[in-house]
Coordinates of C-alpha atoms in Angstrom, one line a residue:
M1 CA 9.6 -14.4 -11.7
R2 CA 9.0 -17.1 -8.2
R3 CA 7.4 -20.1 -10.2
D4 CA 4.2 -19.0 -7.7
R5 CA 3.5 -16.2 -8.3
P6 CA 0.3 -16.9 -10.3
V7 CA -0.8 -19.1 -8.2
A8 CA -0.6 -16.2 -4.9
T9 CA -2.2 -12.8 -7.8
A10 CA -5.6 -15.8 -7.6
A11 CA -5.4 -15.7 -4.5
L12 CA -5.0 -12.2 -3.6
A13 CA -7.6 -11.7 -6.7
G14 CA -9.8 -14.1 -5.1
R15 CA -9.7 -11.4 -1.7
F16 CA -11.9 -8.7 -4.0
R17 CA -15.9 -8.7 -5.6
T18 CA -14.7 -6.0 -7.1
L19 CA -12.7 -3.2 -7.8
D20 CA -12.5 0.6 -8.1
V21 CA -9.1 1.4 -8.4
L22 CA -6.4 -0.8 -9.2
V23 CA -2.6 0.6 -8.7
N24 CA 0.2 -2.0 -10.4
A25 CA 3.2 -0.3 -8.8
A26 CA 5.5 -3.0 -7.6
G27 CA 9.0 -2.0 -9.7
G28 CA 11.6 -1.1 -9.2
L29 CA 16.3 -2.3 -10.3
P30 CA 15.7 -5.9 -9.5
A31 CA 18.7 -7.9 -8.6
A32 CA 20.0 -11.0 -11.0
P33 CA 21.5 -14.1 -10.3
A34 CA 25.3 -14.8 -11.3
T35 CA 25.6 -17.5 -13.9
G36 CA 28.9 -17.4 -14.5
T37 CA 29.2 -16.9 -18.5
P38 CA 28.3 -14.1 -19.4
L39 CA 25.9 -14.4 -22.2
G40 CA 23.2 -15.9 -18.9
D41 CA 24.6 -12.8 -16.8
V42 CA 22.4 -10.7 -19.8
L43 CA 19.6 -13.3 -20.3
A44 CA 20.2 -13.2 -15.7
A45 CA 19.5 -9.7 -15.8
W46 CA 16.7 -8.8 -18.6
Q47 CA 14.6 -11.8 -17.4
A48 CA 14.5 -10.1 -13.4
N49 CA 13.4 -7.0 -14.7
L50 CA 10.8 -7.8 -17.4
A51 CA 9.3 -10.3 -14.2
Q52 CA 10.0 -7.2 -11.6
N53 CA 8.9 -4.1 -13.9
L54 CA 6.0 -6.1 -17.0
L55 CA 5.0 -9.7 -15.2
G56 CA 3.9 -8.9 -12.2
A57 CA 1.3 -5.8 -13.3
V58 CA 0.3 -8.3 -16.5
L59 CA -0.5 -11.1 -14.0
T60 CA -2.2 -8.9 -10.9
T61 CA -4.1 -6.8 -13.4
E62 CA -5.2 -10.5 -15.6
A63 CA -6.7 -11.0 -12.2
V64 CA -8.6 -8.6 -11.4
R65 CA -10.0 -7.9 -15.0
A66 CA -12.9 -9.2 -14.7
L67 CA -13.7 -7.6 -11.2
L68 CA -12.8 -4.3 -12.5
A69 CA -16.1 -2.4 -11.6
P70 CA -17.3 -0.1 -15.3
G71 CA -15.1 3.7 -14.1
G72 CA -13.0 1.9 -12.7
T73 CA -9.0 2.6 -13.6
V74 CA -6.0 0.7 -13.8
I75 CA -2.7 2.7 -13.7
S76 CA 0.1 1.3 -13.5
L77 CA 3.4 3.1 -13.2
G78 CA 6.7 3.6 -15.6
S79 CA 9.7 5.1 -16.0
I80 CA 11.0 7.7 -17.6
G81 CA 13.3 4.9 -18.5
A82 CA 12.1 3.8 -20.4
E83 CA 12.9 6.1 -23.4
R84 CA 15.8 6.9 -21.8
R85 CA 19.5 5.0 -20.5
G86 CA 17.0 2.7 -19.2
G87 CA 18.8 -0.9 -20.4
A88 CA 17.1 -3.9 -20.2
Y89 CA 14.5 -2.2 -16.9
G90 CA 13.8 0.3 -19.5
A91 CA 12.7 -1.5 -21.9
A92 CA 11.1 -3.4 -19.2
K93 CA 9.1 -0.2 -18.9
A94 CA 8.2 0.7 -22.3
A95 CA 7.1 -2.8 -23.3
L96 CA 4.0 -2.2 -19.8
A97 CA 3.5 1.4 -22.3
A98 CA 2.9 -0.2 -24.8
W99 CA 1.6 -3.4 -22.9
N100 CA -1.2 -0.6 -21.6
A101 CA -1.8 0.8 -24.3
S102 CA -3.5 -3.0 -25.7
L103 CA -5.3 -3.5 -22.0
S104 CA -7.4 0.1 -22.6
A105 CA -8.4 -0.7 -25.9
E106 CA -9.8 -3.7 -24.9
L107 CA -11.2 -2.5 -21.0
A108 CA -12.6 1.0 -21.8
P109 CA -15.4 0.0 -23.8
R110 CA -16.4 -1.9 -20.6
G111 CA -16.0 1.5 -18.7
V112 CA -12.7 0.9 -17.2
S113 CA -9.8 3.6 -17.8
C114 CA -5.8 2.4 -18.1
N115 CA -3.4 4.5 -18.3
V116 CA 1.1 4.5 -17.7
I117 CA 2.2 6.9 -14.5
A118 CA 6.0 7.5 -16.2
A119 CA 7.9 8.9 -13.0
G120 CA 11.3 11.2 -13.1
Y121 CA 13.4 10.9 -10.2
V122 CA 12.1 10.7 -7.4
E123 CA 13.0 11.4 -3.6
G124 CA 12.3 10.2 -0.7
T125 CA 11.4 6.3 -2.3
G126 CA 14.2 3.3 -1.8
F127 CA 14.3 2.9 -5.6
F128 CA 17.8 4.7 -5.3
G129 CA 18.7 2.2 -3.0
G130 CA 20.8 4.8 -1.3
A131 CA 22.7 5.0 -3.6
L132 CA 21.9 8.5 -5.8
A133 CA 25.9 9.7 -5.7
E134 CA 24.9 13.1 -4.9
E135 CA 26.9 15.0 -7.5
R136 CA 24.0 12.5 -9.6
R137 CA 21.1 14.0 -7.5
R138 CA 22.7 16.9 -8.9
A139 CA 22.2 16.3 -12.3
L140 CA 19.2 14.8 -12.1
I141 CA 16.6 18.0 -10.7
E142 CA 19.4 20.2 -13.1
E143 CA 17.4 17.9 -16.0
T144 CA 13.9 19.1 -14.8
H145 CA 13.4 22.3 -16.4
D146 CA 11.5 23.5 -13.1
K147 CA 14.9 23.3 -10.4
R148 CA 12.9 20.8 -8.2
P149 CA 13.5 16.6 -7.2
G150 CA 9.3 15.0 -7.5
T151 CA 8.2 13.3 -5.7
V152 CA 6.1 10.5 -4.1
E153 CA 2.5 13.2 -3.8
D154 CA 3.3 14.3 -7.5
V155 CA 3.0 11.0 -8.0
A156 CA 0.4 10.3 -6.0
A157 CA -1.8 12.7 -6.7
T158 CA -1.7 12.0 -10.6
A159 CA -2.6 8.2 -10.0
H160 CA -5.8 10.5 -7.4
F161 CA -6.5 12.6 -10.7
L162 CA -6.2 9.5 -12.6
A163 CA -8.2 7.3 -10.6
S164 CA -11.7 10.7 -10.0
P165 CA -14.0 10.7 -12.4
G166 CA -12.9 14.3 -14.4
A167 CA -10.1 11.2 -15.7
R168 CA -12.9 9.1 -17.7
H169 CA -11.7 10.0 -21.0
L170 CA -8.1 10.1 -20.8
T171 CA -7.7 6.2 -21.4
G172 CA -4.0 4.6 -23.4
Q173 CA -1.9 7.5 -22.1
T174 CA 2.0 6.9 -20.5
L175 CA 1.7 10.0 -18.0
H176 CA 5.4 11.9 -17.3
V177 CA 5.6 13.7 -14.1
N178 CA 9.4 14.6 -14.1
G179 CA 8.7 18.1 -14.1
G180 CA 10.2 18.4 -17.3
A181 CA 12.9 16.0 -17.9
H182 CA 14.4 15.8 -21.2
T183 CA 13.4 12.1 -22.1
T184 CA 15.1 11.2 -25.2
R185 CA 19.0 11.9 -23.3

């Protein structure tokens, strides 16, 4: 994580007086710098994944915590990878869900809900960097109950619901938006 990130995040938070909805959507599969040693490479990969998939959400939320309005919501984008085949990326997303549960306990008394959307395979994003083989794409779709890839609209509609008054009693949860794909593989 860049050392100037806390400063930049605090500056961004300074641009708001109040905040109704915060969506922590940064993340992905970061490229870790090679260190020249096997253990150094493992450490770099884990640090890059934690920085990109957990710490950005934590810092952003902490920077705007006092600005979150009653009836507001914090939504963090997790991943099905938190529960399967995830490696360092999945561990970071699992930590995001654990942090969300704690954050919910802290903010719910103020009327702020906190939830994670854990998406499965979603087409139309840059997540796989265009490197997803057609065979892998078909396998991911076949794992779903509805036999279709997820869409950006599926995730956006879930976020819209979580930010709505109808979801005020829904907090501290991880909602799986994955077409019923098994999470234990």
